[in-house]
Short mmCIF file of C-alpha atoms in Angstrom, two decimals:
data_model
loop_
_atom_site.label_atom_id
_atom_site.label_comp_id
_atom_site.label_asym_id
_atom_site.label_seq_id
_atom_site.Cartn_x
_atom_site.Cartn_y
_atom_site.Cartn_z
CA UNK A 1 -45.56 -11.96 18.59
CA UNK A 2 -42.21 -13.07 17.25
CA UNK A 3 -40.37 -12.02 20.39
CA UNK A 4 -42.80 -13.97 22.57
CA UNK A 5 -42.30 -17.13 20.50
CA UNK A 6 -38.53 -16.84 20.74
CA UNK A 7 -38.65 -16.36 24.49
CA UNK A 8 -40.98 -19.31 24.97
CA UNK A 9 -38.91 -21.63 22.75
CA UNK A 10 -35.27 -20.69 23.38
CA UNK A 11 -33.91 -24.02 22.12
CA UNK A 12 -34.85 -23.06 18.58
CA UNK A 13 -32.51 -20.09 18.54
CA UNK A 14 -29.52 -21.66 20.24
CA UNK A 15 -26.55 -21.98 17.92
CA UNK A 16 -23.28 -23.81 18.01
CA UNK A 17 -21.79 -27.22 17.23
CA UNK A 18 -22.80 -30.42 18.90
CA UNK A 19 -20.45 -32.08 21.36
CA UNK A 20 -17.49 -33.82 19.76
CA UNK A 21 -17.88 -37.51 18.96
CA UNK A 22 -15.73 -39.31 21.53
CA UNK A 23 -12.78 -41.10 19.97
CA UNK A 24 -9.59 -42.77 21.12
CA UNK A 25 -6.63 -40.41 20.91
CA UNK A 26 -3.79 -41.23 18.53
CA UNK A 27 -0.31 -39.68 18.62
CA UNK A 28 1.25 -39.04 15.20
CA UNK A 29 4.77 -37.74 15.65
CA UNK A 30 4.27 -34.70 17.86
CA UNK A 31 0.57 -34.27 17.01
CA UNK A 32 -2.43 -35.49 19.00
CA UNK A 33 -5.41 -36.66 16.94
CA UNK A 34 -8.81 -37.36 18.48
CA UNK A 35 -9.69 -37.88 22.10
CA UNK A 36 -10.76 -34.26 22.45
CA UNK A 37 -7.60 -32.77 20.91
CA UNK A 38 -8.04 -29.79 18.55
CA UNK A 39 -9.09 -30.83 15.05
CA UNK A 40 -5.92 -31.21 12.97
CA UNK A 41 -5.41 -29.80 9.46
CA UNK A 42 -3.31 -31.86 7.09
CA UNK A 43 -2.33 -31.86 3.43
CA UNK A 44 -0.46 -33.92 0.85
CA UNK A 45 2.38 -33.20 -1.54
CA UNK A 46 2.00 -33.62 -5.31
CA UNK A 47 5.74 -33.82 -5.99
CA UNK A 48 7.59 -36.96 -7.01
CA UNK A 49 8.80 -38.16 -3.61
CA UNK A 50 11.97 -39.49 -5.24
CA UNK A 51 12.80 -35.85 -6.03
CA UNK A 52 14.08 -35.04 -2.57
CA UNK A 53 14.64 -31.30 -2.98
CA UNK A 54 11.25 -30.48 -4.49
CA UNK A 55 9.46 -32.63 -1.92
CA UNK A 56 11.30 -30.99 0.98
CA UNK A 57 10.46 -27.57 -0.45
CA UNK A 58 6.78 -28.38 -0.76
CA UNK A 59 6.49 -30.07 2.63
CA UNK A 60 8.12 -27.05 4.24
CA UNK A 61 5.73 -24.70 2.41
CA UNK A 62 2.71 -26.71 3.49
CA UNK A 63 3.93 -26.80 7.08
CA UNK A 64 4.54 -23.04 7.09
CA UNK A 65 1.02 -22.53 5.74
CA UNK A 66 -0.35 -24.51 8.70
CA UNK A 67 -0.46 -28.16 7.64
CA UNK A 68 0.10 -29.99 10.92
CA UNK A 69 0.79 -33.31 9.18
CA UNK A 70 1.88 -33.87 5.58
CA UNK A 71 1.31 -37.01 3.52
CA UNK A 72 3.76 -38.05 0.83
CA UNK A 73 3.42 -40.74 -1.84
CA UNK A 74 5.59 -43.81 -1.36
CA UNK A 75 4.88 -45.76 -4.53
CA UNK A 76 8.19 -47.32 -5.56
CA UNK A 77 11.68 -48.10 -4.35
CA UNK A 78 13.17 -44.71 -5.29
CA UNK A 79 10.48 -42.94 -3.24
CA UNK A 80 10.98 -45.23 -0.23
CA UNK A 81 14.75 -44.67 -0.38
CA UNK A 82 14.21 -40.89 -0.45
CA UNK A 83 11.98 -40.69 2.64
CA UNK A 84 14.71 -40.74 5.34
CA UNK A 85 16.68 -38.09 3.43
CA UNK A 86 13.55 -35.92 3.22
CA UNK A 87 13.04 -36.28 6.96
CA UNK A 88 16.66 -35.39 7.65
CA UNK A 89 16.58 -32.27 5.50
CA UNK A 90 13.30 -31.11 7.06
CA UNK A 91 14.77 -31.56 10.53
CA UNK A 92 17.78 -29.45 9.58
CA UNK A 93 15.37 -26.73 8.41
CA UNK A 94 13.56 -26.89 11.74
CA UNK A 95 10.41 -28.29 10.12
CA UNK A 96 9.24 -30.99 12.53
CA UNK A 97 5.91 -31.72 10.80
CA UNK A 98 5.04 -35.46 10.92
CA UNK A 99 5.30 -37.26 7.58
CA UNK A 100 2.67 -39.78 6.54
CA UNK A 101 3.52 -42.40 3.94
CA UNK A 102 0.79 -43.11 1.40
CA UNK A 103 1.02 -46.78 0.41
CA UNK A 104 -0.85 -48.74 -2.27
CA UNK A 105 -0.31 -52.22 -3.73
CA UNK A 106 3.31 -52.79 -2.60
CA UNK A 107 3.44 -51.00 0.74
CA UNK A 108 4.30 -54.20 2.58
CA UNK A 109 7.31 -54.74 0.32
CA UNK A 110 8.60 -51.16 0.51
CA UNK A 111 8.31 -50.95 4.28
CA UNK A 112 10.08 -54.27 4.74
CA UNK A 113 12.90 -53.59 2.30
CA UNK A 114 13.46 -49.97 3.36
CA UNK A 115 13.45 -49.98 7.17
CA UNK A 116 14.82 -46.43 7.27
CA UNK A 117 11.69 -45.33 5.44
CA UNK A 118 9.49 -47.17 7.94
CA UNK A 119 11.34 -45.48 10.80
CA UNK A 120 11.26 -41.95 9.31
CA UNK A 121 7.52 -41.88 8.76
CA UNK A 122 5.15 -41.05 11.62
CA UNK A 123 2.14 -42.82 10.14
CA UNK A 124 1.36 -45.25 7.32
CA UNK A 125 -1.76 -44.80 5.23
CA UNK A 126 -3.09 -48.00 3.69
CA UNK A 127 -6.17 -48.64 1.57
CA UNK A 128 -8.06 -51.87 2.31
CA UNK A 129 -9.16 -51.95 -1.33
CA UNK A 130 -5.67 -52.33 -2.76
CA UNK A 131 -3.40 -53.48 0.08
CA UNK A 132 -3.48 -56.90 -1.55
CA UNK A 133 -5.76 -59.12 -3.60
CA UNK A 134 -7.40 -62.49 -3.01
CA UNK A 135 -5.30 -64.79 -0.80
CA UNK A 136 -2.48 -62.23 -0.52
CA UNK A 137 -4.67 -59.52 1.03
CA UNK A 138 -4.52 -60.72 4.62
CA UNK A 139 -0.81 -61.58 4.60
CA UNK A 140 0.22 -58.25 3.06
CA UNK A 141 -2.05 -56.31 5.39
CA UNK A 142 -0.56 -58.24 8.31
CA UNK A 143 2.98 -57.40 7.15
CA UNK A 144 2.25 -53.67 7.22
CA UNK A 145 0.55 -53.81 10.61
CA UNK A 146 3.42 -55.79 12.13
CA UNK A 147 5.95 -53.27 10.78
CA UNK A 148 3.88 -50.47 12.31
CA UNK A 149 3.86 -52.28 15.67
CA UNK A 150 7.61 -52.87 15.49
CA UNK A 151 8.28 -49.19 14.77
CA UNK A 152 5.60 -47.88 17.16
CA UNK A 153 3.84 -46.08 14.32
CA UNK A 154 0.21 -45.16 13.71
CA UNK A 155 -1.81 -46.35 10.72
CA UNK A 156 -4.64 -44.71 8.82
CA UNK A 157 -6.96 -47.26 7.31
CA UNK A 158 -8.43 -45.30 4.44
CA UNK A 159 -11.24 -46.83 2.44
CA UNK A 160 -11.96 -45.03 -0.83
CA UNK A 161 -15.02 -45.07 -3.07
CA UNK A 162 -12.85 -45.35 -6.17
CA UNK A 163 -10.87 -48.38 -4.99
CA UNK A 164 -13.31 -50.21 -2.78
CA UNK A 165 -12.74 -53.86 -1.85
CA UNK A 166 -14.63 -55.52 -4.72
CA UNK A 167 -14.99 -58.89 -3.00
CA UNK A 168 -16.68 -57.26 -0.02
CA UNK A 169 -18.88 -55.13 -2.27
CA UNK A 170 -19.91 -58.14 -4.39
CA UNK A 171 -20.80 -60.16 -1.30
CA UNK A 172 -22.93 -57.37 0.16
CA UNK A 173 -24.67 -56.82 -3.18
CA UNK A 174 -25.55 -60.52 -3.39
CA UNK A 175 -26.80 -60.60 0.19
CA UNK A 176 -28.90 -57.52 -0.44
CA UNK A 177 -30.41 -58.98 -3.62
CA UNK A 178 -31.56 -62.02 -1.65
CA UNK A 179 -33.37 -60.04 1.05
CA UNK A 180 -37.18 -59.55 0.92
CA UNK A 181 -36.78 -55.76 0.70
CA UNK A 182 -33.46 -54.93 -0.97
CA UNK A 183 -32.08 -51.42 -0.65
CA UNK A 184 -30.63 -49.47 -3.57
CA UNK A 185 -27.13 -50.21 -4.83
CA UNK A 186 -25.75 -46.87 -3.68
CA UNK A 187 -26.75 -47.57 -0.09
CA UNK A 188 -25.08 -50.99 -0.30
CA UNK A 189 -21.90 -49.34 -1.55
CA UNK A 190 -21.97 -46.94 1.39
CA UNK A 191 -22.32 -49.90 3.75
CA UNK A 192 -19.37 -51.58 2.04
CA UNK A 193 -17.27 -48.45 2.69
CA UNK A 194 -18.07 -48.54 6.39
CA UNK A 195 -17.51 -52.27 6.70
CA UNK A 196 -14.23 -52.10 4.78
CA UNK A 197 -12.79 -49.64 7.31
CA UNK A 198 -14.20 -51.34 10.40
CA UNK A 199 -13.32 -54.90 9.40
CA UNK A 200 -9.76 -53.84 8.59
CA UNK A 201 -9.46 -52.06 11.94
CA UNK A 202 -10.73 -55.14 13.75
CA UNK A 203 -8.20 -57.30 11.91
CA UNK A 204 -5.39 -54.88 12.81
CA UNK A 205 -6.35 -55.15 16.48
CA UNK A 206 -6.31 -58.95 16.21
CA UNK A 207 -2.77 -58.74 14.84
CA UNK A 208 -1.79 -56.63 17.84
CA UNK A 209 -2.10 -52.97 16.82
CA UNK A 210 -3.63 -50.94 19.63
CA UNK A 211 -6.72 -48.84 19.01
CA UNK A 212 -4.74 -45.73 19.93
CA UNK A 213 -2.58 -46.36 16.86
CA UNK A 214 -5.43 -46.28 14.33
CA UNK A 215 -7.24 -43.55 12.42
CA UNK A 216 -10.07 -44.41 10.03
CA UNK A 217 -11.35 -42.68 6.92
CA UNK A 218 -13.94 -43.53 4.28
CA UNK A 219 -13.65 -41.04 1.45
CA UNK A 220 -16.11 -40.53 -1.38
CA UNK A 221 -16.55 -37.72 -3.90
CA UNK A 222 -20.29 -37.10 -3.47
CA UNK A 223 -21.27 -34.80 -0.60
CA UNK A 224 -24.43 -36.64 0.50
CA UNK A 225 -22.72 -40.03 0.32
CA UNK A 226 -19.80 -38.72 2.36
CA UNK A 227 -22.08 -37.40 5.09
CA UNK A 228 -24.01 -40.68 5.27
CA UNK A 229 -20.87 -42.84 5.36
CA UNK A 230 -19.12 -40.85 8.08
CA UNK A 231 -22.20 -40.58 10.25
CA UNK A 232 -22.50 -44.36 10.17
CA UNK A 233 -18.78 -44.86 10.75
CA UNK A 234 -18.95 -42.63 13.82
CA UNK A 235 -22.11 -44.32 15.09
CA UNK A 236 -20.48 -47.73 15.01
CA UNK A 237 -16.99 -46.99 16.35
CA UNK A 238 -14.81 -44.80 18.54
CA UNK A 239 -11.71 -44.83 16.35
CA UNK A 240 -10.18 -41.43 15.57
CA UNK A 241 -11.61 -40.17 12.28
CA UNK A 242 -9.98 -38.41 9.33
CA UNK A 243 -12.39 -36.38 7.19
CA UNK A 244 -12.01 -35.55 3.54
CA UNK A 245 -14.05 -35.31 0.36
CA UNK A 246 -11.94 -37.12 -2.21
CA UNK A 247 -11.62 -35.77 -5.75
CA UNK A 248 -13.35 -32.57 -4.62
CA UNK A 249 -12.29 -30.74 -7.78
CA UNK A 250 -10.70 -27.45 -8.77
CA UNK A 251 -11.30 -23.87 -7.69
CA UNK A 252 -14.62 -22.79 -6.23
CA UNK A 253 -16.25 -26.17 -6.96
CA UNK A 254 -13.76 -28.02 -4.78
CA UNK A 255 -13.87 -25.41 -2.03
CA UNK A 256 -17.68 -25.31 -1.91
CA UNK A 257 -18.09 -29.10 -2.00
CA UNK A 258 -15.51 -29.67 0.72
CA UNK A 259 -16.87 -26.87 2.89
CA UNK A 260 -20.42 -28.18 2.61
CA UNK A 261 -19.54 -31.79 3.39
CA UNK A 262 -16.99 -31.15 6.14
CA UNK A 263 -19.03 -28.35 7.68
CA UNK A 264 -22.05 -30.60 8.24
CA UNK A 265 -19.98 -33.43 9.70
CA UNK A 266 -17.97 -31.11 11.93
CA UNK A 267 -21.21 -29.56 13.18
CA UNK A 268 -22.32 -33.11 14.03
CA UNK A 269 -19.17 -33.45 16.15
CA UNK A 270 -17.55 -35.87 13.70
CA UNK A 271 -13.92 -35.53 12.63
CA UNK A 272 -10.56 -35.37 14.38
CA UNK A 273 -8.38 -34.39 11.43
CA UNK A 274 -9.32 -32.97 8.02
CA UNK A 275 -7.90 -32.55 4.57
CA UNK A 276 -9.40 -30.40 1.82
CA UNK A 277 -8.42 -32.20 -1.40
CA UNK A 278 -8.28 -29.46 -4.03
CA UNK A 279 -7.05 -29.89 -7.58
CA UNK A 280 -4.60 -27.00 -8.04
CA UNK A 281 -4.52 -24.88 -11.15
CA UNK A 282 -1.50 -25.68 -13.35
CA UNK A 283 1.41 -24.21 -11.44
CA UNK A 284 -1.01 -23.19 -8.69
CA UNK A 285 -0.43 -22.81 -4.99
CA UNK A 286 -0.64 -26.17 -3.21
CA UNK A 287 -1.02 -24.44 0.15
CA UNK A 288 -4.51 -23.21 -0.80
CA UNK A 289 -6.04 -26.42 0.51
CA UNK A 290 -4.39 -25.83 3.88
CA UNK A 291 -5.80 -22.31 4.05
CA UNK A 292 -9.28 -23.55 3.15
CA UNK A 293 -9.11 -26.25 5.81
CA UNK A 294 -8.08 -23.70 8.42
CA UNK A 295 -10.80 -21.29 7.35
CA UNK A 296 -13.48 -23.98 7.61
CA UNK A 297 -12.46 -24.70 11.20
CA UNK A 298 -12.04 -21.05 12.11
CA UNK A 299 -15.26 -19.75 10.59
CA UNK A 300 -17.14 -22.52 12.40
CA UNK A 301 -15.54 -21.58 15.68
CA UNK A 302 -13.52 -24.76 16.29
CA UNK A 303 -10.03 -23.25 16.13
CA UNK A 304 -8.25 -19.98 15.47
CA UNK A 305 -5.29 -19.83 13.09
CA UNK A 306 -4.95 -16.32 11.72
CA UNK A 307 -6.62 -12.97 12.46
CA UNK A 308 -9.92 -12.59 10.63
CA UNK A 309 -10.47 -9.71 8.22
CA UNK A 310 -14.13 -8.86 7.72
CA UNK A 311 -14.90 -6.89 4.58
CA UNK A 312 -18.14 -5.94 2.87
CA UNK A 313 -18.84 -7.37 -0.61
CA UNK A 314 -19.27 -3.98 -2.22
CA UNK A 315 -22.30 -2.44 -3.94
CA UNK A 316 -23.31 0.69 -5.84
CA UNK A 317 -22.39 2.76 -2.79
CA UNK A 318 -18.78 1.55 -2.95
CA UNK A 319 -17.56 2.32 -6.44
CA UNK A 320 -14.05 2.90 -5.08
CA UNK A 321 -11.76 -0.14 -5.04
CA UNK A 322 -9.79 1.20 -2.08
CA UNK A 323 -11.59 -0.95 0.51
CA UNK A 324 -11.18 -4.07 -1.66
CA UNK A 325 -7.48 -3.49 -2.12
CA UNK A 326 -7.00 -2.68 1.55
CA UNK A 327 -8.86 -5.82 2.71
CA UNK A 328 -6.78 -7.94 0.33
CA UNK A 329 -3.51 -6.35 1.37
CA UNK A 330 -4.24 -6.63 5.10
CA UNK A 331 -5.24 -10.31 4.78
CA UNK A 332 -2.16 -11.14 2.71
CA UNK A 333 0.11 -9.21 5.06
CA UNK A 334 -1.30 -11.03 8.10
CA UNK A 335 -0.84 -14.47 6.53
CA UNK A 336 2.70 -13.68 5.45
CA UNK A 337 3.65 -12.46 8.91
CA UNK A 338 1.90 -15.18 10.96
CA UNK A 339 4.90 -17.59 11.17
CA UNK A 340 6.86 -14.81 12.91
CA UNK A 341 3.94 -13.37 14.85
CA UNK A 342 3.12 -16.73 16.43
CA UNK A 343 6.34 -16.55 18.40
CA UNK A 344 6.29 -12.79 19.08
CA UNK A 345 2.58 -12.21 19.70
CA UNK A 346 0.81 -15.02 21.57
CA UNK A 347 -2.94 -14.91 20.91
CA UNK A 348 -2.70 -12.71 17.81
CA UNK A 349 -4.65 -15.33 15.81
CA UNK A 350 -7.78 -14.18 17.68
CA UNK A 351 -7.54 -10.64 16.30
CA UNK A 352 -10.50 -9.35 14.26
CA UNK A 353 -10.02 -6.60 11.68
CA UNK A 354 -12.82 -4.92 9.72
CA UNK A 355 -12.39 -3.11 6.40
CA UNK A 356 -15.73 -1.66 5.33
CA UNK A 357 -16.68 0.30 2.24
CA UNK A 358 -19.35 2.85 3.24
CA UNK A 359 -21.30 4.42 6.08
CA UNK A 360 -24.27 2.00 6.05
CA UNK A 361 -22.69 -0.92 7.95
CA UNK A 362 -19.14 0.35 8.15
CA UNK A 363 -19.11 2.03 11.57
CA UNK A 364 -21.18 -0.74 13.19
CA UNK A 365 -19.05 -3.58 11.86
CA UNK A 366 -15.86 -1.70 12.71
CA UNK A 367 -17.02 -1.31 16.31
CA UNK A 368 -17.44 -5.09 16.61
CA UNK A 369 -13.85 -5.68 15.48
CA UNK A 370 -10.69 -5.17 17.53
CA UNK A 371 -9.66 -2.59 14.98
CA UNK A 372 -11.71 -1.49 12.00
CA UNK A 373 -12.03 1.20 9.40
CA UNK A 374 -15.02 2.53 7.51
CA UNK A 375 -13.88 3.93 4.18
CA UNK A 376 -15.87 6.59 2.35
CA UNK A 377 -18.36 5.34 -0.19
CA UNK A 378 -19.69 7.08 -3.28
CA UNK A 379 -20.67 10.67 -2.48
CA UNK A 380 -19.60 10.41 1.17
CA UNK A 381 -17.29 12.81 2.95
CA UNK A 382 -13.70 11.76 2.14
CA UNK A 383 -12.96 10.65 5.69
CA UNK A 384 -12.38 7.22 7.21
CA UNK A 385 -13.13 6.74 10.90
CA UNK A 386 -11.03 4.10 12.67
CA UNK A 387 -12.44 2.20 15.65
CA UNK A 388 -10.36 0.43 18.31
CA UNK A 389 -12.09 -2.02 20.65
CA UNK A 390 -15.49 -0.51 19.97
CA UNK A 391 -14.57 3.14 20.32
CA UNK A 392 -13.76 5.75 17.72
CA UNK A 393 -10.00 6.21 17.74
CA UNK A 394 -9.09 8.45 14.83
CA UNK A 395 -10.31 9.73 11.48
CA UNK A 396 -8.01 9.28 8.51
CA UNK A 397 -8.10 11.57 5.49
CA UNK A 398 -6.23 12.02 2.27
CA UNK A 399 -4.48 9.73 -0.23
CA UNK A 400 -2.54 7.75 2.40
CA UNK A 401 -5.52 6.26 4.28
CA UNK A 402 -4.60 2.68 3.38
CA UNK A 403 -0.98 2.99 4.46
CA UNK A 404 -1.93 4.75 7.70
CA UNK A 405 -4.47 2.06 8.60
CA UNK A 406 -1.94 -0.73 8.00
CA UNK A 407 0.43 1.06 10.36
CA UNK A 408 -2.32 1.32 12.98
CA UNK A 409 -3.03 -2.42 12.70
CA UNK A 410 0.65 -3.21 13.25
CA UNK A 411 0.79 -0.84 16.24
CA UNK A 412 -2.33 -2.42 17.71
CA UNK A 413 -0.87 -5.92 17.39
CA UNK A 414 2.41 -4.87 18.94
CA UNK A 415 0.76 -3.12 21.89
CA UNK A 416 -1.95 -5.69 22.58
CA UNK A 417 -0.10 -8.93 21.94
CA UNK A 418 3.51 -7.91 22.44
CA UNK A 419 5.54 -7.91 25.65
CA UNK A 420 3.30 -6.84 28.50
CA UNK A 421 0.12 -7.28 26.46
CA UNK A 422 -0.93 -3.68 26.89
CA UNK A 423 -4.23 -2.82 25.25
CA UNK A 424 -3.84 0.39 23.21
CA UNK A 425 -5.17 3.45 24.90
CA UNK A 426 -8.03 5.05 23.01
CA UNK A 427 -7.52 8.79 22.90
CA UNK A 428 -10.12 11.36 22.10
CA UNK A 429 -11.41 10.98 18.55
CA UNK A 430 -10.23 13.56 16.11
#
């Protein structure tokens, strides 16, 4: 009965993302955003930008981890003065990642007084809620846009729930209160977010900034609000869109919230560039948010960045920690080597490796991978069959199973993705 239903109603079992929301493409440095280009992963430093050395170090680390654009805070004169030196040092290191200047309150002043800063940045990020207040808002916004036009730079107009234009919000609240059927205040605030971004973009176009120089964002910290705001922003415009859940939080909370929100929007076809805003642990690794962003896109099938390592979660059949340690070591090894492998092994990011812990699903999952191993579980024969491209290749035994499998993975990569791209020959299984 079930099979007949599935055959009769095939649409209900089709999977995959919707078509991408069509947007105008924007060039940021050497990166294409929107217009059908691959979805871009970006990040932001948390160093004092005036500290040139630490900022260069972190930007370089983020770029090596896969951040295709990096935003830096430009909040005062010392930071603005440091920007061209940061750019110069990055160029000398061979790190050509575009830098985005994050401006609030006095961006118009800093860009005007530090033209070398304006020239070194590839994009300016401004917040309509704090670009200026009352009668100064329009003039200061205009100043920034005109500097962007003069320097042929892109702008991200980034509305934010925590610093929303209060005059706009107040006006919309009053209008809503006077309607026969007012909506709730949260819905009005979401509308204010959308209008803040769109009205600012319209004003920028009136000043003379082309649509292909603008990226919009409307960040909030609540998942359902974020989804609603971005869906409406996409429905009402074709500007390139930057996705991000602001103040996502620390650790698993931030990862889960960002993955849930961005995953739904990406599945809707919305989003041209993303940032996962994670609060790092004290002294923690800032590049984690880059890895999470990449993994969201890769697990959803939008892009490939690094080879995937599939591993079982473990159960009572897998009391040994060997498979856990091997999966961890292989994943870490792959990430560490990827900067070099990208140049030596084109296509290696599509590799799939399986490290399984017992005989139940181990052989099957290993056969689906390019190269996989099924380690012995509790009470099983102390042997580990290795599968290459779906066929049994070898059986490993003894205390050096982990080291031998790592060597086989490296050999596979070298033979399949190295010069000549020869697929390893599968010999008779031992």
